[in-house]
Every structure is written in C-alpha cells, then in structure tokens.
mmCIF file of C-alpha atoms and ligand atoms in Angstrom:
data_model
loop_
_atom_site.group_PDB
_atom_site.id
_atom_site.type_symbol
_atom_site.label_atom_id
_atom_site.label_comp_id
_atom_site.label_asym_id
_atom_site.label_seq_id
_atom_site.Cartn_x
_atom_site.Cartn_y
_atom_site.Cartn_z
ATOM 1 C CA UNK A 1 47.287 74.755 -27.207
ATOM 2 C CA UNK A 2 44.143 73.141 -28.469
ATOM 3 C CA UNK A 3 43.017 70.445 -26.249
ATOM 4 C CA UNK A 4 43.469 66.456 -27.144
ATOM 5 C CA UNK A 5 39.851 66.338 -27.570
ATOM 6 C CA UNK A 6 39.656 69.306 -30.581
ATOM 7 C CA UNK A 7 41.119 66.462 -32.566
ATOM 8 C CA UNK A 8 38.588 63.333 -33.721
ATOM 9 C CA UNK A 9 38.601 61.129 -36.470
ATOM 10 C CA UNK A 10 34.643 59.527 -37.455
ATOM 11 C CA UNK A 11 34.674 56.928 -40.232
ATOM 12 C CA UNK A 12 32.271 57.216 -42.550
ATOM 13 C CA UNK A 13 32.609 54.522 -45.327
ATOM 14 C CA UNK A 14 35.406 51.711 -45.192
ATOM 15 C CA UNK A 15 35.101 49.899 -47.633
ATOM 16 C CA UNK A 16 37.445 50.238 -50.708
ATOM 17 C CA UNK A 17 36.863 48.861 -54.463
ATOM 18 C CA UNK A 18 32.297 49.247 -54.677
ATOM 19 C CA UNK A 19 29.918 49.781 -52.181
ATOM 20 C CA UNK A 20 28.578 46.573 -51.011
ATOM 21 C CA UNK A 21 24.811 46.992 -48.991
ATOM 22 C CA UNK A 22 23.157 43.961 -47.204
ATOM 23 C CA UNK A 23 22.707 42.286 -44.162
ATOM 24 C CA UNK A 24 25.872 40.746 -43.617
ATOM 25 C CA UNK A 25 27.851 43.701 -44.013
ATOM 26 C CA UNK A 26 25.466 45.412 -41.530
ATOM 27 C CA UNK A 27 27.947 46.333 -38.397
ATOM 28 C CA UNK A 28 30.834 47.111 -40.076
ATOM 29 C CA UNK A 29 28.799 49.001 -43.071
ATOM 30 C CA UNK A 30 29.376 49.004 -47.194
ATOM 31 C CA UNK A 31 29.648 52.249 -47.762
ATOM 32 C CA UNK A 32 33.428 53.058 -49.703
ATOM 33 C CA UNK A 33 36.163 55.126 -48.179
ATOM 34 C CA UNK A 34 34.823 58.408 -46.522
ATOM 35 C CA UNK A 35 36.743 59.557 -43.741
ATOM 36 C CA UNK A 36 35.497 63.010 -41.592
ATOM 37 C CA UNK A 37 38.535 64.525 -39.519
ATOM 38 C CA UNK A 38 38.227 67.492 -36.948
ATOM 39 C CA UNK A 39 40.668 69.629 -36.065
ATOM 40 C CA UNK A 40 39.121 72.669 -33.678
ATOM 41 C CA UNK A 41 36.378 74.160 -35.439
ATOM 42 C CA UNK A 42 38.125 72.602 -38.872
ATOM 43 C CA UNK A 43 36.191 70.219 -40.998
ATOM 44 C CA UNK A 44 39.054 68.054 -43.130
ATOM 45 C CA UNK A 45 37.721 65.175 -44.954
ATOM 46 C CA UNK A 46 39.258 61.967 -46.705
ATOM 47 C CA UNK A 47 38.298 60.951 -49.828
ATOM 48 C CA UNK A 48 34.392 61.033 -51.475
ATOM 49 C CA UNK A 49 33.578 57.266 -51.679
ATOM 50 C CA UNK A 50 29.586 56.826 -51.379
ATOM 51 C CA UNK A 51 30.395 57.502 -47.532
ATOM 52 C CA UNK A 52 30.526 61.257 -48.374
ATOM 53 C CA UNK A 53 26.604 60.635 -49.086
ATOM 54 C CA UNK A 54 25.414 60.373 -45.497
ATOM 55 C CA UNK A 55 28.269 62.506 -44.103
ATOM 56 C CA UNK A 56 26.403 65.796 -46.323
ATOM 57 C CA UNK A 57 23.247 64.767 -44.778
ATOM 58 C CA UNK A 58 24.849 64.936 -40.832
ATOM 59 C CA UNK A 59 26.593 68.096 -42.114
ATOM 60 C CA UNK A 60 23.260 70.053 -43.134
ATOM 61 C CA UNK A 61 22.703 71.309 -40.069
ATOM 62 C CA UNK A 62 26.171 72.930 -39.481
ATOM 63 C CA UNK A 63 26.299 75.004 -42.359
ATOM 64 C CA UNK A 64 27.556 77.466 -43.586
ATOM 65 C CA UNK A 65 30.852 75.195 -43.998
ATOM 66 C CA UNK A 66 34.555 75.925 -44.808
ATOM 67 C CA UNK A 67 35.919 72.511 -45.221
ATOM 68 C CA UNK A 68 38.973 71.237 -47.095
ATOM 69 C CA UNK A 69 38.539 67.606 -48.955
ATOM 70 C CA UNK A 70 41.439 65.442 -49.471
ATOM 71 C CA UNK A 71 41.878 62.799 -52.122
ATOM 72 C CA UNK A 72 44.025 60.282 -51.500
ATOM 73 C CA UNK A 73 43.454 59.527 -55.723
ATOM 74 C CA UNK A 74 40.366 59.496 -58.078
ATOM 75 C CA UNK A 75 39.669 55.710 -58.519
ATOM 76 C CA UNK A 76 35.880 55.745 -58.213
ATOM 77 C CA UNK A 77 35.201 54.292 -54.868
ATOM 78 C CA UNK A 78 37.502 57.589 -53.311
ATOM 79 C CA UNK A 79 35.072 59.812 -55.520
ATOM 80 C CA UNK A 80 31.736 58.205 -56.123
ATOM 81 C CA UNK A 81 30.381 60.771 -53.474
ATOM 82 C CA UNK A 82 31.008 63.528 -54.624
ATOM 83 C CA UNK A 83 27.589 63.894 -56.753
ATOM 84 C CA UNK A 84 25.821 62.925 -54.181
ATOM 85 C CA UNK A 85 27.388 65.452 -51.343
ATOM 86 C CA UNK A 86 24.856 67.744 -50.228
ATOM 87 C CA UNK A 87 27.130 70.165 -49.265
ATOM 88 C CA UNK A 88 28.071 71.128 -52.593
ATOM 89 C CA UNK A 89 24.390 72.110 -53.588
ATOM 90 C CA UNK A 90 24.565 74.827 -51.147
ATOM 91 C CA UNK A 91 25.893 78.257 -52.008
ATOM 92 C CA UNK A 92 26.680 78.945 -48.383
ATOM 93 C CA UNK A 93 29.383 76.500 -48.439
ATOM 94 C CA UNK A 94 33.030 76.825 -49.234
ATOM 95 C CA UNK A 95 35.201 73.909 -49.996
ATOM 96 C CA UNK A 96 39.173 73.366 -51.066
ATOM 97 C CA UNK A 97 39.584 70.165 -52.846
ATOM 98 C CA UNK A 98 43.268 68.898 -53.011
ATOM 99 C CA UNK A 99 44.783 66.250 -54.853
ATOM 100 C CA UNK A 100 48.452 65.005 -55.309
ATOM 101 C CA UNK A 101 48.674 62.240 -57.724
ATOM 102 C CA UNK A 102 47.319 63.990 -60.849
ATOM 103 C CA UNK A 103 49.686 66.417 -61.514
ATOM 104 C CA UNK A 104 51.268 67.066 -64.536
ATOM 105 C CA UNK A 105 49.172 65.336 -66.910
ATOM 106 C CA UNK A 106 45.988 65.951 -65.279
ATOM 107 C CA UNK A 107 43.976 68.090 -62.704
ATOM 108 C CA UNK A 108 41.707 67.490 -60.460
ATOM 109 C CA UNK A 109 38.864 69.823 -61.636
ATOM 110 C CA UNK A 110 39.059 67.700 -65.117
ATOM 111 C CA UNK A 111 38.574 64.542 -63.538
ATOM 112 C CA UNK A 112 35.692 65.249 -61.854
ATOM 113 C CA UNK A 113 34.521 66.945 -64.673
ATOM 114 C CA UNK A 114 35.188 63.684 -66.838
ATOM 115 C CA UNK A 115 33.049 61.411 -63.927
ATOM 116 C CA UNK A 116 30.416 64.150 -64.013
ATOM 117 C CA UNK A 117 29.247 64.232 -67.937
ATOM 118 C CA UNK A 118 26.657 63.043 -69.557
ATOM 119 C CA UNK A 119 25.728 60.102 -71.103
ATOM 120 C CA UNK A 120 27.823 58.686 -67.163
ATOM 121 C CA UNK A 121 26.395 61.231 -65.352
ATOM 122 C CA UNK A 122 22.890 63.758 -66.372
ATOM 123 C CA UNK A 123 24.236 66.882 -64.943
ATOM 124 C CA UNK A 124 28.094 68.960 -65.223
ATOM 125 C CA UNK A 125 30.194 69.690 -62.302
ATOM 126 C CA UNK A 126 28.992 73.439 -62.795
ATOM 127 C CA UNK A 127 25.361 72.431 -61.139
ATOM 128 C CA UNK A 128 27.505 72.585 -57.733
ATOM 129 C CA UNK A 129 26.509 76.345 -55.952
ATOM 130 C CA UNK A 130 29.431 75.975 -53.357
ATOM 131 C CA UNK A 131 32.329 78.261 -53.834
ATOM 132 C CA UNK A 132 34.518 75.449 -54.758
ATOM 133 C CA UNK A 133 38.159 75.597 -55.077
ATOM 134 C CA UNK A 134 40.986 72.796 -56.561
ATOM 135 C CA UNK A 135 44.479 72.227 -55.791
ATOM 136 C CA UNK A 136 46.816 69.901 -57.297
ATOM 137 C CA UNK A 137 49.986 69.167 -55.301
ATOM 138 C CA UNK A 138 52.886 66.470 -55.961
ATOM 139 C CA UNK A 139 52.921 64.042 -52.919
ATOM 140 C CA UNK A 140 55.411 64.558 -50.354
ATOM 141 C CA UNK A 141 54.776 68.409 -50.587
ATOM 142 C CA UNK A 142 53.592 69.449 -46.853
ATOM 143 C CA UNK A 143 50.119 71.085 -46.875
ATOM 144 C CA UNK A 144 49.095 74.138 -44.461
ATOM 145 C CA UNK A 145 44.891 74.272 -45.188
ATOM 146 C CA UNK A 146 45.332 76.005 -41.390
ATOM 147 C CA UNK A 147 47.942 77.805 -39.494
ATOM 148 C CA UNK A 148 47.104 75.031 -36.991
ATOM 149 C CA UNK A 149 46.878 72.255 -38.914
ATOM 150 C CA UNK A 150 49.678 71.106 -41.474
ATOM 151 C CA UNK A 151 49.407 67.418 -43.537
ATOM 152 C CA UNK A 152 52.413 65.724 -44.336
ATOM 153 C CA UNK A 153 51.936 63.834 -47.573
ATOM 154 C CA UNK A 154 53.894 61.195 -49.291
ATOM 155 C CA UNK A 155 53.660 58.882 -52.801
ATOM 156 C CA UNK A 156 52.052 55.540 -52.106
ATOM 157 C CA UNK A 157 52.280 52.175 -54.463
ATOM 158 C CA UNK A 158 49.350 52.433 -55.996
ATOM 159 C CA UNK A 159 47.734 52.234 -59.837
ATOM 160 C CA UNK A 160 47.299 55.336 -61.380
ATOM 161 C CA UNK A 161 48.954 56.953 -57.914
ATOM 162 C CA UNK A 162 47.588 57.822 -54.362
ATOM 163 C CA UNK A 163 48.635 60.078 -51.853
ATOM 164 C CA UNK A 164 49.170 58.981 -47.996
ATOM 165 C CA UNK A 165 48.862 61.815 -45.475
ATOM 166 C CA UNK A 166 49.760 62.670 -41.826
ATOM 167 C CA UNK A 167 47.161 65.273 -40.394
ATOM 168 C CA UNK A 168 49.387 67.262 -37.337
ATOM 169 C CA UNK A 169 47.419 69.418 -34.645
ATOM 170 C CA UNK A 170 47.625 69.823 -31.372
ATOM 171 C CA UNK A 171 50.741 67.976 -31.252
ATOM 172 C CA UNK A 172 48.983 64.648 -32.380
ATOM 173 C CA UNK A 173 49.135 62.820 -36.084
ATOM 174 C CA UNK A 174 46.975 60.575 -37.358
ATOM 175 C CA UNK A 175 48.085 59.069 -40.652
ATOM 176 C CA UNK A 176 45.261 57.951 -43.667
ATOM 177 C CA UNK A 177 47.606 55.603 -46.099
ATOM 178 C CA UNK A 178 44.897 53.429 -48.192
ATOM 179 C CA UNK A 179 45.280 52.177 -51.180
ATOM 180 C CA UNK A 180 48.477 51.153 -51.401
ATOM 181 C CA UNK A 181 50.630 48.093 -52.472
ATOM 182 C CA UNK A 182 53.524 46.676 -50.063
ATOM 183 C CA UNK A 183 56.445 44.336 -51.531
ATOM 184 C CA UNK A 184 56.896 41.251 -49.258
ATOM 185 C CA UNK A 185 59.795 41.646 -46.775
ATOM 186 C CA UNK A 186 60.529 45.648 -47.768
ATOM 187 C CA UNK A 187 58.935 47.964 -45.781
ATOM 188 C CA UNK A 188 57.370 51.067 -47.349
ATOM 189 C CA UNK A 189 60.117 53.488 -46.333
ATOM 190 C CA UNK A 190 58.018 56.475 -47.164
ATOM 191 C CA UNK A 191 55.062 54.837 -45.397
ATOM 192 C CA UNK A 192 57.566 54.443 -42.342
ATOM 193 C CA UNK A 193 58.936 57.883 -42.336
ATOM 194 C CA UNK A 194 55.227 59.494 -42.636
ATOM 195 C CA UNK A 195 53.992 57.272 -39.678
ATOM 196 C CA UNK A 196 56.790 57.445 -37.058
ATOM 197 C CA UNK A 197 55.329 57.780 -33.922
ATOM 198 C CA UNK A 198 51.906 58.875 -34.820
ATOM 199 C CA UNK A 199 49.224 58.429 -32.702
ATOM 200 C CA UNK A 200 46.403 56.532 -34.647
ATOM 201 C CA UNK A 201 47.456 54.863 -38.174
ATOM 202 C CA UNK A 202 44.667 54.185 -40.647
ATOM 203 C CA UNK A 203 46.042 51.540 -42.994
ATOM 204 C CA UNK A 204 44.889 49.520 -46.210
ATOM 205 C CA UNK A 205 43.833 46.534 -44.791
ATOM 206 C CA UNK A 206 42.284 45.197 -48.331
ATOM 207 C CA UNK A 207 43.328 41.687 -47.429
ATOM 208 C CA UNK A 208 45.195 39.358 -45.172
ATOM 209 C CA UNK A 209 48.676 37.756 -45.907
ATOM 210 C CA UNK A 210 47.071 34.554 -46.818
ATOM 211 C CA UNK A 211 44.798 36.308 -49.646
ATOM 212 C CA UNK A 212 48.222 38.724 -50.779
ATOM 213 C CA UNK A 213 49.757 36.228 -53.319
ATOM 214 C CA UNK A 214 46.420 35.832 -55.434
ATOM 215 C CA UNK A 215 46.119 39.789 -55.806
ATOM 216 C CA UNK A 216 49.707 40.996 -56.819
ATOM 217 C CA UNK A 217 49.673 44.486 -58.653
ATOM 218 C CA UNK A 218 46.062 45.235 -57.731
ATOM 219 C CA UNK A 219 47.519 47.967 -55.575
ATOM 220 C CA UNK A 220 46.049 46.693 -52.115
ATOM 221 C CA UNK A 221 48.069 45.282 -48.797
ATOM 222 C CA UNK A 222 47.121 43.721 -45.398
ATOM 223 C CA UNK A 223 46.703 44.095 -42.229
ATOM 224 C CA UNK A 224 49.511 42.066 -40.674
ATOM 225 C CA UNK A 225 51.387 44.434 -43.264
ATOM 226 C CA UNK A 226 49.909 47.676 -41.512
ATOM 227 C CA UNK A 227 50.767 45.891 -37.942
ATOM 228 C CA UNK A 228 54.620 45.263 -39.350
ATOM 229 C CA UNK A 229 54.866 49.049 -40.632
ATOM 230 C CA UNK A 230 53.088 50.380 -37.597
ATOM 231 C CA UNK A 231 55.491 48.255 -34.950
ATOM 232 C CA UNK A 232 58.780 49.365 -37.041
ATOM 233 C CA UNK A 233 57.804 53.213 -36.833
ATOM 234 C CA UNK A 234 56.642 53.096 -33.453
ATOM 235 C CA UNK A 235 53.304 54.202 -34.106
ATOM 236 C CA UNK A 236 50.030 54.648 -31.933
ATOM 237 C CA UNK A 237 46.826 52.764 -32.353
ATOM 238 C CA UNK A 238 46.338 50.653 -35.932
ATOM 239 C CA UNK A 239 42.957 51.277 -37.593
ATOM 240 C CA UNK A 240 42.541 48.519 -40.381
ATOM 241 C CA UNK A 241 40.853 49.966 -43.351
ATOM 242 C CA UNK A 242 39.316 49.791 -46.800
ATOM 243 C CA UNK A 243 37.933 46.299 -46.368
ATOM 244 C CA UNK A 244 37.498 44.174 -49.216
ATOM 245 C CA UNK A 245 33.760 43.553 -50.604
ATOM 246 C CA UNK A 246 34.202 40.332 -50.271
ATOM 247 C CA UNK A 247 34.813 40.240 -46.628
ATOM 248 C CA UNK A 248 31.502 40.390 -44.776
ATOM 249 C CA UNK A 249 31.095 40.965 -40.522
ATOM 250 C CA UNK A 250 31.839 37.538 -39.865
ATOM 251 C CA UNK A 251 35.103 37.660 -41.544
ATOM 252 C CA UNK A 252 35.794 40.997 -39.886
ATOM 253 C CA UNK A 253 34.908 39.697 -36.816
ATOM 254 C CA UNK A 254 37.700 36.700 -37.222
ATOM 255 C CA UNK A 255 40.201 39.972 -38.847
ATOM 256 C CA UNK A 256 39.782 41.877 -35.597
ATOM 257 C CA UNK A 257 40.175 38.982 -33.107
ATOM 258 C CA UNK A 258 43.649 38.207 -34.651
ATOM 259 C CA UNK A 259 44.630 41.717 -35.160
ATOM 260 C CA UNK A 260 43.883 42.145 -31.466
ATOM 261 C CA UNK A 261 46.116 39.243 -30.678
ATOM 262 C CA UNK A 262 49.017 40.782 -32.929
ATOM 263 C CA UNK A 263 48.861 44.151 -31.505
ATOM 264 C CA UNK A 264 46.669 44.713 -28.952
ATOM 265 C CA UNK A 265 44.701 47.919 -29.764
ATOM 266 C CA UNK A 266 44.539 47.344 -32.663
ATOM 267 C CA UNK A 267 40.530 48.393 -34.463
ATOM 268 C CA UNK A 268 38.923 47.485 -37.747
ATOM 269 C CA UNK A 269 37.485 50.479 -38.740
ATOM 270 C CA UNK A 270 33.486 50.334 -38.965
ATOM 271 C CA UNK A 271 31.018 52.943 -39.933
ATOM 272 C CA UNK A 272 29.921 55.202 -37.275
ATOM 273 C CA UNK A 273 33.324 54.745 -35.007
ATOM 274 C CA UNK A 274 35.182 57.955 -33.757
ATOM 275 C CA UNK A 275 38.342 58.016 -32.642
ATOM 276 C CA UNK A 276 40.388 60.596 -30.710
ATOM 277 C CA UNK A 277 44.133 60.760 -30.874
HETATM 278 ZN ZN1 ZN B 301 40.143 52.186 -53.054
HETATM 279 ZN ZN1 ZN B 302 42.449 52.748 -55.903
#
C-alpha cells in the first residue's frame, strides 16, 4: 500500500477565463488553470492553462517523463499551455493526453491542431518531438492511466462541455470539478456522487453568490456553492479554484476569511501550494 504521502496535489495556475499578471494578483498568482498531481512515481496533470508554462520548466530536470495530461475541456485558458510546455520539445518524453467532452464530433488531436496553425499560431502541432498519444473518452467512463491509479469522471454544466474527475490511489480521492455551472437550490447530483467522501475537493470557485445572478449561463459557480456540495457529500478539505480575473489578493483575502468561517479548512487555491490528501 503506497503511503499517504505518495499522493500530492501542487497548483500551478488558478486562475480560469485569461491570465491576469501584476502586482495585485502577486500571492495568489495569474497564471490559468494548471494543476500537477502525483501519484507514486506518476506524473498526472490537469489541464494546460499558461500554468503548464512554468510547470515544463520545474519538470526539465526530471526527465525522461511518462506523464498522462487531463483536460477537463479545450476552452483556451485549460489549453493555452500547451505551446509553451517544454516537455513536449523533448523526444525523451512520453505523454497520454485524454479528453472527454469532444467526442463524437470532434477529437482532441484536431483541436489542438486547430489552436496550433498558422496565421494563430507560427508553428503545427507536429514541431512537438515527444511521443505523444490522444484519447477521447465520454465523461463518466472510469479511466485506469495506472494499475494503481483509476479517475472517476463525470459530465459537468459547462459551454461546449467539461469533464470533472476523481483521481483514486492509495485509498485517497481528490476531485478537480472546474468549470462548471450550478442551478440555484439543485445540487449537481453527478458532482455529489463523484465527490462523496473524498478527501480534498477542488471546486470552481469563479465567483461568490452575490456576483452569481449577473453571470447566468457563463458556465461558472461559487464557492459557497462548492462548500454546499462538499457538506452534502461529506467530503474532505474544499480547495476554491479558478478565480475570476477580476478578483485580485485583496478580494481573495476577504474570499478565504469567509470561506474559513463557513467551513473551516477550507483553502483558496494559490500558486505554489501543495496539498496532500
Ligand atoms: Zn476555465
Ligand atoms: Zn471553460
């Protein structure tokens, strides 16, 4: 049995909709959603938002890699990463990239290949030397990248689609469900059945309950959404997520004091913070 401590989370971007650099989003960063996952000697990341970009730098000195990269969808702060990811220049490196909201109309390999063209983009998906491998699955199939490691998935409310997942190992889950949508008063029950009782959620946080009403069908929640969901399925520690440009530290700060008062434990995810289940 691996030990508790084989299993961390690091957040690497956590911001959702465009990057957003300066000063006053210095401590909690402005770098979109990036989210590096370690199971044993597994490398599993979550989505390739401009986070991936200093992630491939950290990860130069570990390579040769055999990592597996998870999309929750393709909206471009999830992939804007990806042509910036060092790891994918070097032909040491193997990589599975898995998607679940594409399929049938679409596949992952073309919609990278449609961000990556010219006149968007100078150079073609091809100019990656990693062996690199893509697999489209229908959310809510259950993924085994490992024989220790399996990832529940599930459909979230979301434009264009996005997949939620529930990363198992060591008998531990943590759950990465961003960019989703919730309807006021009705619980997400497939949110609720892929969180029950794991031990660290990481939840769309886009905005708070006051903000909600102005942003209807943009596909985002809140945090006093994720603390409902995560108190009804009995889950572990709340990590708010995916913050909204707009909401600099000293808004965060204000976010995490009442979050803390809500449920106590409760984190807003900041770049740089690792977590262990
Ligand atoms: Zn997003
Ligand atoms: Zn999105």
């Amino acid at each position: 049995m691996p030990r508790t401590s084989d299993f961390s989370v690091r957040f690497w971007g956590v911001r959702g909709s465009i990057a957003c650099p300066g000063i006053d989003y210095a401590r909690y960063g402005g770098n979109t959603s990036c989210v590096e996952v370690r199971c044993g000697d597994h490398l599993l990341i979550f989505d390739g938002g401009t986070g991936l970009r200093p992630l491939g730098l950290q990860l130069k000195d570990r390579e040769p890699l055999n990592a597996d990269l998870f999309f929750t969808h393709s909206h471009f702060d999830h992939i804007a990463g990806i042509p910036f990811f060092a790891s994918l220049f070097s032909a040491s490196n193997r990589f599975r990239m898995w998607a679940g909201h594409l399929r049938p109309q679409r596949t992952l390999r073309q919609v990278l290949c449609s961000m990556m063209i010219e006149p968007l983009f100078p150079v073609p998906i091809d100019i990656f030397a990693a062996q690199t491998t893509y697999h489209d699955f229908v959310a809510g199939e259950t993924l085994r990248p490992h024989p220790d490691v399996s990832l529940r998935t599930a459909p979230l409310n979301h434009p264009n689609g996005a997949t939620g997942y529930r990363i198992e190992h060591g008998g531990k889950a943590v759950c990465y469900v961003t960019d989703t949508e919730h309807v006021v008063g009705q619980p997400d029950q497939n949110i609720l059945g892929l969180i029950a009782g794991a031990d660290i959620v990481i939840y769309d946080g886009t905005y708070t309950d006051e903000e909600f009403p102005r942003f209807a069908s943009w596909g985002h929640s809140t945090w006093q959404e994720g603390v409902r969901l995560a108190d009804a399925a009995g889950a572990g520690r709340l990590v708010i997520f995916h913050h909204d440009p707009s909401h600099d530290d000293a808004f965060m700060d204000r976010v995490a004091a009442e979050a803390e008062r809500a449920r106590p434990g409760t984190i807003v995810a900041r770049e740089g913070l690792t977590l262990t289940p």
